[in-house]
Short mmCIF file of C-alpha atoms and ligand atoms in Angstrom, two decimals:
data_model
loop_
_atom_site.label_atom_id
_atom_site.label_comp_id
_atom_site.label_asym_id
_atom_site.label_seq_id
_atom_site.Cartn_x
_atom_site.Cartn_y
_atom_site.Cartn_z
CA MET A 1 -0.61 -33.38 -8.60
CA THR A 2 1.26 -32.28 -11.94
CA THR A 3 1.57 -28.62 -12.64
CA ASP A 4 -0.93 -29.06 -15.44
CA ASP A 5 -3.62 -29.89 -12.98
CA LEU A 6 -3.05 -26.62 -11.11
CA ILE A 7 -5.05 -23.59 -11.77
CA LEU A 8 -2.97 -21.57 -9.32
CA ASP A 9 0.69 -22.05 -8.40
CA MET A 10 2.10 -19.31 -6.06
CA GLN A 11 5.68 -19.88 -4.86
CA ASP A 12 8.07 -18.28 -2.49
CA ILE A 13 5.95 -15.16 -2.01
CA HIS A 14 7.40 -12.36 0.02
CA LYS A 15 5.71 -9.17 1.13
CA SER A 16 6.72 -6.58 3.77
CA PHE A 17 4.86 -3.56 5.00
CA ALA A 18 7.18 -0.71 5.92
CA GLY A 19 9.95 -3.24 6.42
CA VAL A 20 8.00 -5.59 8.56
CA PRO A 21 7.57 -8.94 6.74
CA ALA A 22 3.97 -10.28 6.48
CA LEU A 23 4.89 -13.02 3.99
CA ARG A 24 8.18 -14.73 3.89
CA GLY A 25 8.23 -17.61 1.44
CA ALA A 26 4.44 -18.49 1.22
CA ARG A 27 3.29 -21.06 -1.18
CA LEU A 28 -0.23 -21.70 -2.29
CA ARG A 29 -1.10 -24.38 -4.98
CA VAL A 30 -4.68 -24.95 -6.00
CA GLY A 31 -5.92 -27.72 -8.25
CA ARG A 32 -8.59 -27.33 -11.07
CA GLY A 33 -12.04 -27.87 -9.62
CA GLU A 34 -10.59 -28.09 -6.18
CA ALA A 35 -11.94 -26.53 -2.96
CA HIS A 36 -8.85 -25.55 -1.09
CA ALA A 37 -8.72 -24.57 2.57
CA LEU A 38 -6.25 -21.83 3.64
CA ILE A 39 -5.76 -21.55 7.41
CA GLY A 40 -3.50 -20.02 10.01
CA GLN A 41 -3.82 -18.03 13.18
CA ASN A 42 -4.64 -14.29 13.16
CA GLY A 43 -1.94 -12.47 11.39
CA ALA A 44 -0.39 -15.47 9.73
CA GLY A 45 -0.69 -13.64 6.30
CA LYS A 46 -3.82 -15.38 4.73
CA SER A 47 -5.42 -12.12 3.58
CA THR A 48 -2.14 -10.65 2.49
CA LEU A 49 -1.46 -13.61 0.38
CA LEU A 50 -4.84 -13.42 -1.31
CA LYS A 51 -4.49 -9.72 -1.80
CA VAL A 52 -1.15 -10.29 -3.49
CA LEU A 53 -2.86 -12.73 -5.82
CA THR A 54 -5.76 -10.37 -6.62
CA GLY A 55 -3.55 -7.42 -7.32
CA VAL A 56 -4.50 -5.33 -4.19
CA TYR A 57 -0.78 -5.50 -3.17
CA SER A 58 2.40 -6.02 -5.34
CA ARG A 59 4.79 -8.76 -4.09
CA ASP A 60 8.23 -8.16 -3.21
CA ARG A 61 9.40 -11.53 -4.50
CA GLY A 62 8.00 -14.76 -5.75
CA SER A 63 6.11 -16.16 -8.63
CA ILE A 64 2.48 -16.66 -9.52
CA ARG A 65 1.28 -18.98 -12.35
CA PHE A 66 -2.39 -18.83 -13.02
CA ASP A 67 -3.92 -21.17 -15.66
CA GLY A 68 -0.52 -22.06 -17.00
CA ALA A 69 0.79 -18.46 -17.49
CA ASP A 70 3.03 -16.29 -15.33
CA VAL A 71 0.93 -13.40 -13.95
CA GLY A 72 1.15 -10.37 -11.72
CA PHE A 73 -2.11 -8.41 -11.63
CA GLY A 74 -1.84 -4.72 -11.09
CA SER A 75 -5.38 -4.35 -9.72
CA PRO A 76 -8.34 -6.51 -8.61
CA TYR A 77 -10.05 -5.48 -11.82
CA GLU A 78 -7.27 -7.16 -13.86
CA ALA A 79 -7.41 -10.20 -11.68
CA GLN A 80 -11.14 -10.40 -12.17
CA ARG A 81 -10.83 -10.10 -16.00
CA ALA A 82 -8.27 -13.04 -15.78
CA GLY A 83 -10.84 -15.20 -13.92
CA ILE A 84 -10.15 -14.63 -10.28
CA SER A 85 -12.97 -13.29 -8.13
CA PRO A 86 -13.01 -12.60 -4.49
CA ILE A 87 -16.17 -12.85 -2.44
CA TYR A 88 -15.42 -10.57 0.51
CA GLN A 89 -17.64 -9.97 3.52
CA GLU A 90 -17.72 -6.24 2.84
CA ILE A 91 -18.50 -7.05 -0.87
CA ASN A 92 -18.55 -4.28 -3.27
CA LEU A 93 -22.11 -4.66 -4.27
CA VAL A 94 -24.67 -1.77 -4.03
CA PRO A 95 -27.40 -2.54 -1.55
CA GLN A 96 -29.98 -0.12 -2.93
CA ARG A 97 -29.72 -1.39 -6.48
CA THR A 98 -31.53 -4.44 -7.73
CA VAL A 99 -30.09 -7.91 -7.71
CA ALA A 100 -29.86 -7.77 -11.47
CA GLU A 101 -28.08 -4.51 -11.56
CA ASN A 102 -25.56 -5.83 -9.02
CA VAL A 103 -24.79 -8.80 -11.04
CA PHE A 104 -24.22 -6.75 -14.24
CA LEU A 105 -22.79 -3.68 -12.53
CA GLY A 106 -20.38 -1.99 -14.87
CA ARG A 107 -21.29 -4.10 -17.98
CA GLU A 108 -25.07 -3.79 -18.40
CA PRO A 109 -26.50 -5.24 -21.62
CA ARG A 110 -27.67 -2.52 -23.80
CA ARG A 111 -30.20 -2.28 -26.74
CA LEU A 112 -29.74 0.77 -28.91
CA GLY A 113 -27.54 2.28 -26.20
CA ILE A 114 -30.24 1.77 -23.51
CA VAL A 115 -29.81 -0.54 -20.60
CA ASP A 116 -31.95 -3.59 -21.39
CA ARG A 117 -33.50 -4.18 -17.92
CA ARG A 118 -35.69 -7.00 -18.94
CA ARG A 119 -32.80 -9.06 -20.36
CA MET A 120 -30.67 -8.24 -17.29
CA VAL A 121 -33.36 -9.46 -14.85
CA SER A 122 -34.05 -12.74 -16.87
CA GLU A 123 -30.34 -13.58 -17.25
CA THR A 124 -29.67 -12.86 -13.63
CA GLU A 125 -32.52 -15.15 -12.53
CA GLU A 126 -31.28 -17.86 -14.75
CA LEU A 127 -27.75 -17.54 -13.39
CA LEU A 128 -29.05 -17.71 -9.83
CA SER A 129 -31.31 -20.52 -10.35
CA GLY A 130 -28.40 -22.43 -11.80
CA ILE A 131 -26.98 -22.37 -8.30
CA GLY A 132 -30.26 -23.12 -6.72
CA VAL A 133 -31.35 -19.65 -5.71
CA HIS A 134 -34.88 -18.61 -6.90
CA VAL A 135 -35.47 -14.78 -6.32
CA ASN A 136 -37.00 -11.83 -8.06
CA ALA A 137 -33.91 -10.22 -9.42
CA ALA A 138 -35.84 -6.91 -9.95
CA ARG A 139 -35.91 -6.32 -6.27
CA PRO A 140 -33.24 -4.34 -4.31
CA LEU A 141 -30.37 -6.37 -3.08
CA GLU A 142 -30.80 -5.00 0.54
CA THR A 143 -34.23 -6.71 0.77
CA PHE A 144 -32.43 -10.08 0.80
CA SER A 145 -30.59 -11.90 3.63
CA THR A 146 -26.81 -11.88 3.91
CA ALA A 147 -26.73 -15.37 2.64
CA THR A 148 -28.63 -14.53 -0.49
CA GLN A 149 -26.51 -11.44 -1.07
CA GLN A 150 -23.51 -13.66 -0.90
CA MET A 151 -25.07 -15.93 -3.51
CA VAL A 152 -25.59 -12.86 -5.70
CA ALA A 153 -21.89 -12.03 -5.43
CA ILE A 154 -21.05 -15.62 -6.41
CA ALA A 155 -23.44 -15.39 -9.36
CA ARG A 156 -21.73 -12.23 -10.42
CA ALA A 157 -18.35 -13.98 -10.15
CA LEU A 158 -19.62 -16.95 -12.25
CA SER A 159 -21.03 -14.47 -14.87
CA PHE A 160 -17.44 -13.24 -15.35
CA ASP A 161 -16.45 -16.82 -16.13
CA SER A 162 -14.34 -16.99 -13.00
CA ARG A 163 -12.16 -19.99 -12.62
CA LEU A 164 -11.02 -19.32 -9.13
CA ILE A 165 -13.29 -17.97 -6.45
CA ILE A 166 -11.83 -16.69 -3.16
CA MET A 167 -13.89 -16.82 -0.07
CA ASP A 168 -12.49 -15.15 3.10
CA GLU A 169 -14.58 -16.27 6.03
CA PRO A 170 -17.86 -16.45 4.08
CA THR A 171 -19.90 -18.20 6.72
CA SER A 172 -19.19 -16.05 9.74
CA SER A 173 -22.69 -14.59 9.75
CA LEU A 174 -24.69 -17.36 8.12
CA HIS A 175 -27.24 -19.73 9.74
CA ASP A 176 -26.56 -23.41 9.71
CA ARG A 177 -29.07 -23.99 6.78
CA GLU A 178 -27.53 -21.21 4.76
CA VAL A 179 -24.04 -22.65 5.39
CA GLN A 180 -25.33 -25.94 4.03
CA LYS A 181 -26.63 -24.17 0.88
CA LEU A 182 -23.35 -22.41 0.41
CA PHE A 183 -21.52 -25.84 0.48
CA GLU A 184 -23.95 -27.19 -2.09
CA VAL A 185 -23.09 -24.33 -4.30
CA ILE A 186 -19.34 -24.83 -3.62
CA ARG A 187 -19.62 -28.59 -4.47
CA GLN A 188 -21.54 -27.77 -7.60
CA MET A 189 -18.99 -25.15 -8.77
CA THR A 190 -16.03 -27.45 -8.14
CA ALA A 191 -17.80 -30.17 -10.07
CA ASP A 192 -17.98 -27.80 -12.90
CA GLY A 193 -14.30 -27.27 -12.79
CA VAL A 194 -14.17 -23.94 -10.94
CA SER A 195 -11.65 -23.74 -7.99
CA VAL A 196 -12.33 -22.30 -4.61
CA VAL A 197 -10.01 -20.94 -1.92
CA PHE A 198 -11.84 -21.10 1.36
CA VAL A 199 -10.64 -19.19 4.52
CA SER A 200 -12.43 -20.29 7.73
CA HIS A 201 -11.49 -20.93 11.35
CA LYS A 202 -14.29 -23.51 11.61
CA LEU A 203 -12.68 -26.80 11.11
CA ASP A 204 -15.79 -28.77 10.62
CA GLU A 205 -16.60 -26.56 7.66
CA LEU A 206 -13.12 -27.14 6.15
CA TYR A 207 -13.55 -30.94 6.48
CA ALA A 208 -17.01 -30.79 5.01
CA VAL A 209 -16.15 -28.96 1.87
CA CYS A 210 -12.51 -28.77 1.14
CA ASP A 211 -10.34 -31.29 -0.67
CA ARG A 212 -6.80 -29.94 0.29
CA ILE A 213 -5.39 -27.55 2.80
CA THR A 214 -2.44 -25.05 3.03
CA VAL A 215 -1.46 -23.94 6.61
CA LEU A 216 0.26 -20.60 6.98
CA ARG A 217 2.22 -19.56 10.06
CA ASP A 218 4.27 -16.35 10.44
CA GLY A 219 4.04 -15.62 6.70
CA ARG A 220 5.32 -19.09 5.62
CA THR A 221 3.50 -22.15 4.29
CA ILE A 222 4.01 -24.78 6.96
CA ALA A 223 1.92 -27.62 5.68
CA GLU A 224 0.11 -28.74 2.43
CA ALA A 225 -1.98 -31.91 2.50
CA ARG A 226 -5.16 -33.64 1.48
CA LEU A 227 -7.63 -32.99 4.25
CA ALA A 228 -8.55 -36.63 4.46
CA GLU A 229 -4.94 -37.34 5.30
CA MET A 230 -4.49 -34.63 7.95
CA SER A 231 -6.07 -35.10 11.36
CA ARG A 232 -7.50 -32.26 13.20
CA ILE A 233 -4.84 -32.50 15.97
CA ASP A 234 -2.14 -32.28 13.35
CA LEU A 235 -3.76 -29.41 11.70
CA VAL A 236 -4.08 -27.33 14.91
CA ALA A 237 -0.55 -28.37 16.04
CA ALA A 238 0.72 -27.03 12.65
CA MET A 239 -1.24 -23.82 12.91
CA LEU A 240 0.00 -23.08 16.38
CA GLY A 241 3.54 -24.24 15.77
CA ARG A 242 3.62 -27.14 18.18
CA ASP A 243 4.87 -30.57 17.80
CA PRO A 244 1.85 -32.88 18.44
CA GLN A 245 4.22 -35.29 20.14
CA ASP A 246 5.87 -32.81 22.54
CA VAL A 247 3.31 -30.35 23.78
CA ARG A 248 4.00 -30.47 27.49
CA SER A 249 4.14 -27.02 28.99
CA ALA A 250 7.53 -25.43 28.81
CA GLY A 251 7.27 -23.54 32.08
CA GLN A 252 8.20 -20.05 31.01
CA THR A 253 5.60 -17.78 32.43
CA ALA A 254 5.83 -15.54 35.35
CA PHE A 255 2.62 -16.34 37.16
CA HIS A 256 3.02 -17.18 40.84
CA ARG A 257 0.50 -19.52 42.37
CA GLU A 258 -0.18 -19.63 45.98
CA GLN A 259 -2.58 -21.74 47.83
CA ARG A 260 -5.65 -19.40 47.82
CA ALA A 261 -8.90 -19.98 49.48
CA LEU A 262 -11.81 -19.84 47.10
CA GLY A 263 -14.31 -17.13 47.84
CA ASP A 264 -17.79 -16.45 46.49
CA THR A 265 -18.81 -17.11 42.93
CA VAL A 266 -18.14 -14.02 40.94
CA LEU A 267 -19.28 -15.26 37.52
CA THR A 268 -21.72 -17.86 36.28
CA THR A 269 -23.10 -18.13 32.86
CA ARG A 270 -25.55 -20.74 31.87
CA ALA A 271 -26.05 -21.83 28.30
CA LEU A 272 -25.26 -18.32 27.14
CA SER A 273 -26.05 -17.59 23.50
CA SER A 274 -25.38 -14.51 21.27
CA TRP A 275 -25.95 -15.06 17.63
CA PRO A 276 -23.93 -16.08 15.74
CA ALA A 277 -20.85 -16.42 17.86
CA LEU A 278 -21.97 -17.98 21.11
CA ARG A 279 -24.22 -20.97 21.11
CA GLY A 280 -24.26 -22.24 24.64
CA ALA A 281 -21.39 -21.30 27.00
CA THR A 282 -21.49 -22.42 30.58
CA ILE A 283 -18.71 -21.30 32.96
CA GLU A 284 -18.11 -20.40 36.46
CA VAL A 285 -15.32 -18.31 38.22
CA ARG A 286 -14.96 -17.86 41.91
CA ALA A 287 -13.02 -15.14 43.86
CA GLY A 288 -9.41 -16.22 44.40
CA GLU A 289 -8.90 -18.15 41.17
CA ILE A 290 -7.76 -17.52 37.61
CA VAL A 291 -9.89 -19.47 35.23
CA GLY A 292 -8.54 -19.92 31.67
CA LEU A 293 -10.73 -19.73 28.50
CA ALA A 294 -9.23 -21.41 25.50
CA GLY A 295 -10.32 -21.86 21.95
CA LEU A 296 -9.40 -21.27 18.45
CA LEU A 297 -10.03 -17.87 16.79
CA GLY A 298 -13.66 -17.58 16.14
CA SER A 299 -14.58 -19.95 18.95
CA GLY A 300 -16.41 -17.17 20.76
CA ARG A 301 -14.00 -16.24 23.54
CA SER A 302 -14.13 -12.55 23.09
CA GLU A 303 -17.87 -12.62 22.43
CA LEU A 304 -18.31 -14.52 25.72
CA ALA A 305 -16.28 -11.69 27.47
CA GLU A 306 -18.35 -8.93 25.79
CA SER A 307 -21.63 -10.67 26.69
CA VAL A 308 -20.68 -10.78 30.38
CA PHE A 309 -19.61 -7.27 30.11
CA GLY A 310 -22.96 -6.00 28.76
CA ALA A 311 -21.30 -4.99 25.50
CA ARG A 312 -23.17 -7.59 23.41
CA LYS A 313 -26.77 -8.60 23.11
CA VAL A 314 -27.55 -11.92 24.68
CA ASP A 315 -30.21 -14.07 22.98
CA HIS A 316 -30.49 -16.92 25.59
CA GLY A 317 -29.03 -18.10 28.79
CA GLU A 318 -28.15 -16.27 31.94
CA VAL A 319 -25.16 -14.22 33.49
CA ALA A 320 -24.75 -13.63 37.08
CA ALA A 321 -21.50 -11.63 37.65
CA GLY A 322 -20.14 -9.50 40.37
CA SER A 323 -23.16 -8.21 42.35
CA ALA A 324 -25.44 -8.45 39.21
CA ALA A 325 -28.11 -11.12 39.28
CA ALA A 326 -29.15 -10.66 35.73
CA THR A 327 -27.20 -10.18 32.53
CA PRO A 328 -25.73 -6.61 32.44
CA THR A 329 -27.20 -4.61 29.59
CA SER A 330 -24.37 -2.10 29.27
CA PRO A 331 -20.73 -1.76 30.10
CA ALA A 332 -21.68 0.96 32.63
CA GLU A 333 -23.96 -1.32 34.49
CA ALA A 334 -21.39 -4.10 34.37
CA ILE A 335 -18.76 -1.81 35.90
CA ARG A 336 -21.27 -0.76 38.66
CA SER A 337 -21.73 -4.39 39.37
CA GLY A 338 -17.99 -5.05 39.89
CA ILE A 339 -17.03 -6.37 36.45
CA ALA A 340 -14.04 -5.04 34.48
CA LEU A 341 -12.87 -6.03 31.04
CA THR A 342 -9.51 -5.47 29.37
CA PRO A 343 -10.42 -5.89 25.67
CA GLU A 344 -8.40 -7.87 23.17
CA ASP A 345 -7.59 -5.15 20.58
CA ARG A 346 -5.47 -2.59 22.40
CA LYS A 347 -5.27 -0.28 19.42
CA THR A 348 -9.00 -0.29 18.27
CA GLU A 349 -10.98 -0.79 21.44
CA GLY A 350 -8.83 -0.10 24.43
CA ILE A 351 -6.31 2.59 24.40
CA VAL A 352 -7.52 6.26 23.49
CA ALA A 353 -4.57 7.36 21.60
CA GLY A 354 -5.37 10.99 21.83
CA MET A 355 -5.51 11.02 25.61
CA SER A 356 -2.92 11.11 28.33
CA VAL A 357 -1.80 8.26 30.52
CA ARG A 358 -3.89 9.75 33.33
CA GLU A 359 -7.00 10.15 31.26
CA ASN A 360 -6.72 6.56 29.99
CA ILE A 361 -6.34 5.19 33.44
CA THR A 362 -9.33 7.01 34.95
CA LEU A 363 -11.65 6.70 31.97
CA SER A 364 -14.01 4.18 33.58
CA LEU A 365 -13.54 5.52 36.98
CA LEU A 366 -14.71 9.07 36.27
CA PRO A 367 -18.28 8.65 37.54
CA ARG A 368 -16.94 7.65 40.91
CA LEU A 369 -14.39 10.56 41.01
CA SER A 370 -17.08 13.17 40.17
CA ARG A 371 -19.52 15.04 42.29
CA PHE A 372 -22.17 17.41 40.84
CA GLY A 373 -20.24 17.20 37.48
CA PHE A 374 -16.88 18.11 38.97
CA ILE A 375 -13.98 15.70 38.96
CA ASN A 376 -12.12 15.53 42.22
CA ARG A 377 -8.61 16.21 40.75
CA ARG A 378 -6.80 15.52 43.93
CA LYS A 379 -8.23 12.06 44.20
CA GLU A 380 -7.72 11.46 40.52
CA ARG A 381 -3.98 12.32 40.84
CA ALA A 382 -3.57 10.05 43.86
CA VAL A 383 -5.28 7.09 42.05
CA VAL A 384 -3.14 7.61 38.98
CA ALA A 385 0.07 7.93 40.84
CA GLU A 386 -0.58 4.76 42.76
CA SER A 387 -1.32 2.82 39.63
CA VAL A 388 1.78 4.01 37.85
CA ARG A 389 3.83 3.02 40.79
CA ARG A 390 2.17 -0.40 41.46
CA LEU A 391 2.21 -1.46 37.85
CA GLY A 392 5.62 -0.07 37.07
CA ILE A 393 4.27 2.01 34.05
CA LYS A 394 7.29 3.61 32.38
CA THR A 395 6.16 7.16 31.45
CA ALA A 396 7.82 10.49 31.65
CA SER A 397 4.77 12.00 33.16
CA VAL A 398 1.15 10.98 33.77
CA ASP A 399 0.20 13.83 31.34
CA GLN A 400 2.21 12.30 28.45
CA PRO A 401 0.07 11.11 25.55
CA VAL A 402 -0.46 7.39 26.02
CA SER A 403 0.53 6.83 22.31
CA ASP A 404 4.08 7.69 23.24
CA LEU A 405 4.39 4.53 25.41
CA SER A 406 5.64 1.17 24.37
CA GLY A 407 3.14 -1.54 23.66
CA GLY A 408 3.78 -3.19 26.98
CA ASN A 409 3.33 -0.05 28.88
CA GLN A 410 0.04 0.75 27.01
CA GLN A 411 -1.13 -2.67 28.05
CA LYS A 412 -0.40 -1.90 31.67
CA VAL A 413 -2.39 1.34 31.40
CA LEU A 414 -5.31 -0.68 30.13
CA LEU A 415 -4.81 -3.16 33.03
CA ALA A 416 -4.63 -0.22 35.47
CA ARG A 417 -7.95 1.13 34.06
CA SER A 418 -9.63 -2.06 35.12
CA LEU A 419 -7.82 -2.48 38.39
CA VAL A 420 -8.66 1.02 39.69
CA LEU A 421 -12.30 0.07 39.58
CA ASP A 422 -11.44 -2.54 42.17
CA PRO A 423 -13.68 -5.23 40.46
CA ASP A 424 -14.83 -8.53 41.79
CA LEU A 425 -14.45 -10.08 38.39
CA LEU A 426 -11.62 -9.13 36.06
CA ILE A 427 -11.79 -10.33 32.47
CA LEU A 428 -8.63 -10.24 30.57
CA ASP A 429 -8.84 -10.80 26.82
CA GLU A 430 -5.32 -11.53 25.46
CA PRO A 431 -3.62 -9.47 28.20
CA THR A 432 -0.04 -10.14 26.92
CA ARG A 433 -0.45 -10.25 23.12
CA GLY A 434 2.05 -8.12 21.20
CA VAL A 435 4.17 -7.01 24.18
CA ASP A 436 7.85 -7.77 24.73
CA VAL A 437 8.96 -10.63 27.08
CA GLY A 438 9.84 -8.24 29.96
CA ALA A 439 6.43 -6.57 29.99
CA LYS A 440 4.68 -9.93 29.58
CA ALA A 441 6.33 -11.24 32.66
CA GLU A 442 5.29 -8.17 34.58
CA ILE A 443 1.73 -8.35 33.46
CA GLN A 444 1.51 -12.00 34.40
CA ARG A 445 2.88 -11.29 37.84
CA LEU A 446 0.34 -8.38 38.31
CA VAL A 447 -2.47 -10.76 37.32
CA SER A 448 -1.45 -13.24 39.92
CA ASP A 449 -1.25 -10.39 42.48
CA SER A 450 -4.75 -9.25 41.68
CA VAL A 451 -6.13 -12.68 42.48
CA ASN A 452 -4.25 -12.76 45.66
CA ASP A 453 -6.31 -9.63 46.49
CA GLY A 454 -9.39 -11.65 46.43
CA ARG A 455 -10.67 -11.22 42.93
CA GLY A 456 -11.73 -13.68 40.32
CA VAL A 457 -10.06 -13.59 36.92
CA LEU A 458 -11.21 -14.87 33.58
CA LEU A 459 -8.06 -15.18 31.35
CA ILE A 460 -8.58 -15.43 27.66
CA SER A 461 -5.39 -16.33 25.88
CA SER A 462 -4.27 -18.06 22.72
CA GLU A 463 -0.95 -18.94 24.40
CA MET A 464 -1.33 -22.33 25.94
CA GLU A 465 1.58 -21.83 28.45
CA GLU A 466 -0.29 -18.81 29.71
CA ILE A 467 -3.60 -20.70 30.19
CA LEU A 468 -1.87 -23.85 31.65
CA GLU A 469 0.47 -22.04 33.98
CA GLY A 470 -1.65 -19.10 34.86
CA SER A 471 -5.00 -20.64 35.57
CA GLU A 472 -6.28 -23.27 37.98
CA ARG A 473 -8.97 -24.40 35.62
CA VAL A 474 -9.64 -23.99 31.94
CA TYR A 475 -12.77 -24.16 29.76
CA VAL A 476 -12.49 -24.85 26.22
CA LEU A 477 -14.78 -23.09 23.64
CA ARG A 478 -15.49 -24.57 20.33
CA ASP A 479 -17.93 -22.98 17.85
CA GLY A 480 -19.46 -20.95 20.57
CA GLU A 481 -20.07 -23.83 23.05
CA THR A 482 -18.08 -24.91 26.09
CA VAL A 483 -16.92 -28.37 25.19
CA THR A 484 -14.69 -29.37 28.04
CA HIS A 485 -13.63 -28.03 31.50
CA HIS A 486 -10.44 -29.32 33.24
CA ARG A 487 -8.19 -28.70 36.17
CA THR A 488 -4.85 -27.52 34.82
CA ASP A 489 -2.49 -29.44 37.07
CA GLY A 490 -1.10 -32.40 35.08
CA LEU A 491 -2.97 -31.20 31.99
CA THR A 492 -1.10 -31.17 28.75
CA GLN A 493 -1.36 -28.72 25.83
CA ASP A 494 -2.22 -31.79 23.78
CA THR A 495 -5.55 -32.26 25.59
CA ILE A 496 -6.48 -28.61 25.20
CA MET A 497 -5.60 -28.59 21.48
CA ARG A 498 -7.68 -31.81 21.00
CA ALA A 499 -10.67 -30.21 22.72
CA MET A 500 -10.28 -27.07 20.48
CA ALA A 501 -9.96 -29.21 17.38
CA SER A 502 -12.61 -31.71 17.71
CA GLY A 503 -14.34 -31.21 21.03
CA GLU A 504 -12.81 -34.39 22.54
CA SER A 505 -10.43 -34.80 25.39
CA PRO A 506 -9.87 -38.49 25.78
CA ASP A 507 -6.83 -38.57 28.14
CA ALA A 508 -7.74 -35.87 30.51
CA ARG A 509 -8.89 -35.72 34.09
CA PRO A 510 -11.96 -33.49 34.00
CA ALA A 511 -12.59 -31.16 36.92
CA GLU A 512 -14.21 -33.10 39.67
CA SER A 513 -17.93 -32.73 40.10
CA GLY A 514 -17.39 -32.38 43.81
CA ASP A 515 -15.88 -29.00 43.01
CA ASP A 516 -19.45 -27.78 42.61
CA LEU A 517 -18.90 -26.56 39.04
CA PRO A 518 -21.08 -26.55 36.13
P1 LIG B 1 -4.44 -13.06 8.40
O1 LIG B 1 -5.37 -12.70 7.26
O2 LIG B 1 -3.82 -14.35 8.27
O3 LIG B 1 -5.04 -12.85 9.77
P2 LIG B 1 -2.96 -10.73 7.44
O4 LIG B 1 -2.55 -11.10 6.10
O5 LIG B 1 -4.07 -9.81 7.61
O6 LIG B 1 -3.16 -12.08 8.33
O7 LIG B 1 -1.76 -10.13 8.14
C1 LIG B 1 -0.37 -10.60 8.22
C2 LIG B 1 0.55 -9.56 8.85
O8 LIG B 1 0.61 -8.46 7.98
C3 LIG B 1 0.02 -8.98 10.10
O9 LIG B 1 1.19 -8.89 11.01
C4 LIG B 1 -0.61 -7.68 9.71
O10 LIG B 1 -0.54 -6.85 10.89
C5 LIG B 1 0.30 -7.17 8.65
N1 LIG B 1 -0.45 -6.35 7.62
C6 LIG B 1 -1.50 -6.83 6.85
N2 LIG B 1 -1.82 -5.82 6.02
C7 LIG B 1 -1.10 -4.73 6.27
C8 LIG B 1 -1.07 -3.37 5.89
N3 LIG B 1 -1.83 -2.93 4.85
N4 LIG B 1 -0.07 -2.58 6.37
C9 LIG B 1 0.72 -2.98 7.37
N5 LIG B 1 0.72 -4.20 7.89
C10 LIG B 1 -0.18 -5.11 7.41
MG1 LIG B 2 -7.40 -12.11 7.28
#
């Protein structure tokens, strides 16, 4: 592709936040009339790169050429005037206003100084029917589905004569039919010469609608290719930083496995669905085993955990977990049934920053420590002291604010909060993400210990070593469905990656049916 064919050419883009690099030499080149996929794991820098483009952030270094000219937009407004429109999930439309008002927001057509509503409505309806959407544009935007609202945002972008439309995860809350509709619109726009940058974790979608792809990893562009020439397995390997030829486990984790007798079943889910993230997940965990749950970002791993924990509405399917015979309807009920969850996002969901180490550890246990509304402080102190000792939590005192602790120690506090409940089923969502290597090894050791105590553990992790070495069996989720299930001995990362990428696992030995598993 010559530079003349490019609508966008971003080169060597660097951007740091408070000295921490988010982009370190990223490149994004998009052709005219091309649908371009931008992918990478969580934190790879996709959103930052797009925000540098649209003038939300300034770049530290690098060049941006748009439509043949060097540019550097000072604000999203400037970028939009130049022809770049982002369609975000949290789109800046006004729900209570009419569809027409939203399309013309800020530049309403006027007649003799008065907004010409009739013209606004008819022009909006014309614009929308041009992309195959037929609605009454005089109705408030909020009376339409998310999909239609998105179409309105696209119509607005087109009305600005946008030549590059940016869609960051546009399909995450759309139904299949709506996704097809969106794809039609994208195909039509690209046929008209408009370019689209499309961020999605759903590989099928990328292959269905995009021409070329850019893969980001750790703030750098790792691969650029025509999608037709890049297999799914190569794509996933690039994203995760693995050589597809050499993906055997490296043997670096601190799990210790012992021959453990399997006990009762502590978790069964059958065809569990929770729109839109889960569409049929079937797994089983027994006491005395660690079961891994693998999948790409957006595959439904955390949503499965939340559904089992009663923190998410279940549409179809069944859960039997701990002593609960039916799907728990609240976390409190799940905890009473012997289920504990250590959530993925330590900062936003897990740790309560304003509270002490002690309060954080006993947060879920308080109902059991209280009688007639009074907390048994002596018992609380004993439980906390025991946790701090057993888990090796490094803190000056148990009354220290938890936010003073290092990431690894905060993670141990979260783990302690689950362990003090003495659950039958422990669900760990990315228990070692973002902690240093020392704390990581300690946490892995603690997880092994807790299984030796006769619990069942469901381990969600993006690190394949952790899954392969830590768990006895692994389920792979893809687009909300369990696609494969394997024993981990002798299993390679390659097999898991294939299942994550395309749902297949040709060279693997599936878990035997004699194991009595779903
Ligand atoms: P992606 O969209 O690929 O998931 P992001 O661009 O959101 O990745 O993030 C890349 C990195 O930059 C992450 O480590 C993130 O924590 C960091 N980051 C992004 N935005 C900010 C910000 N406003 N302040 C500080 N750090 C940020
Ligand atoms: Mg992002």
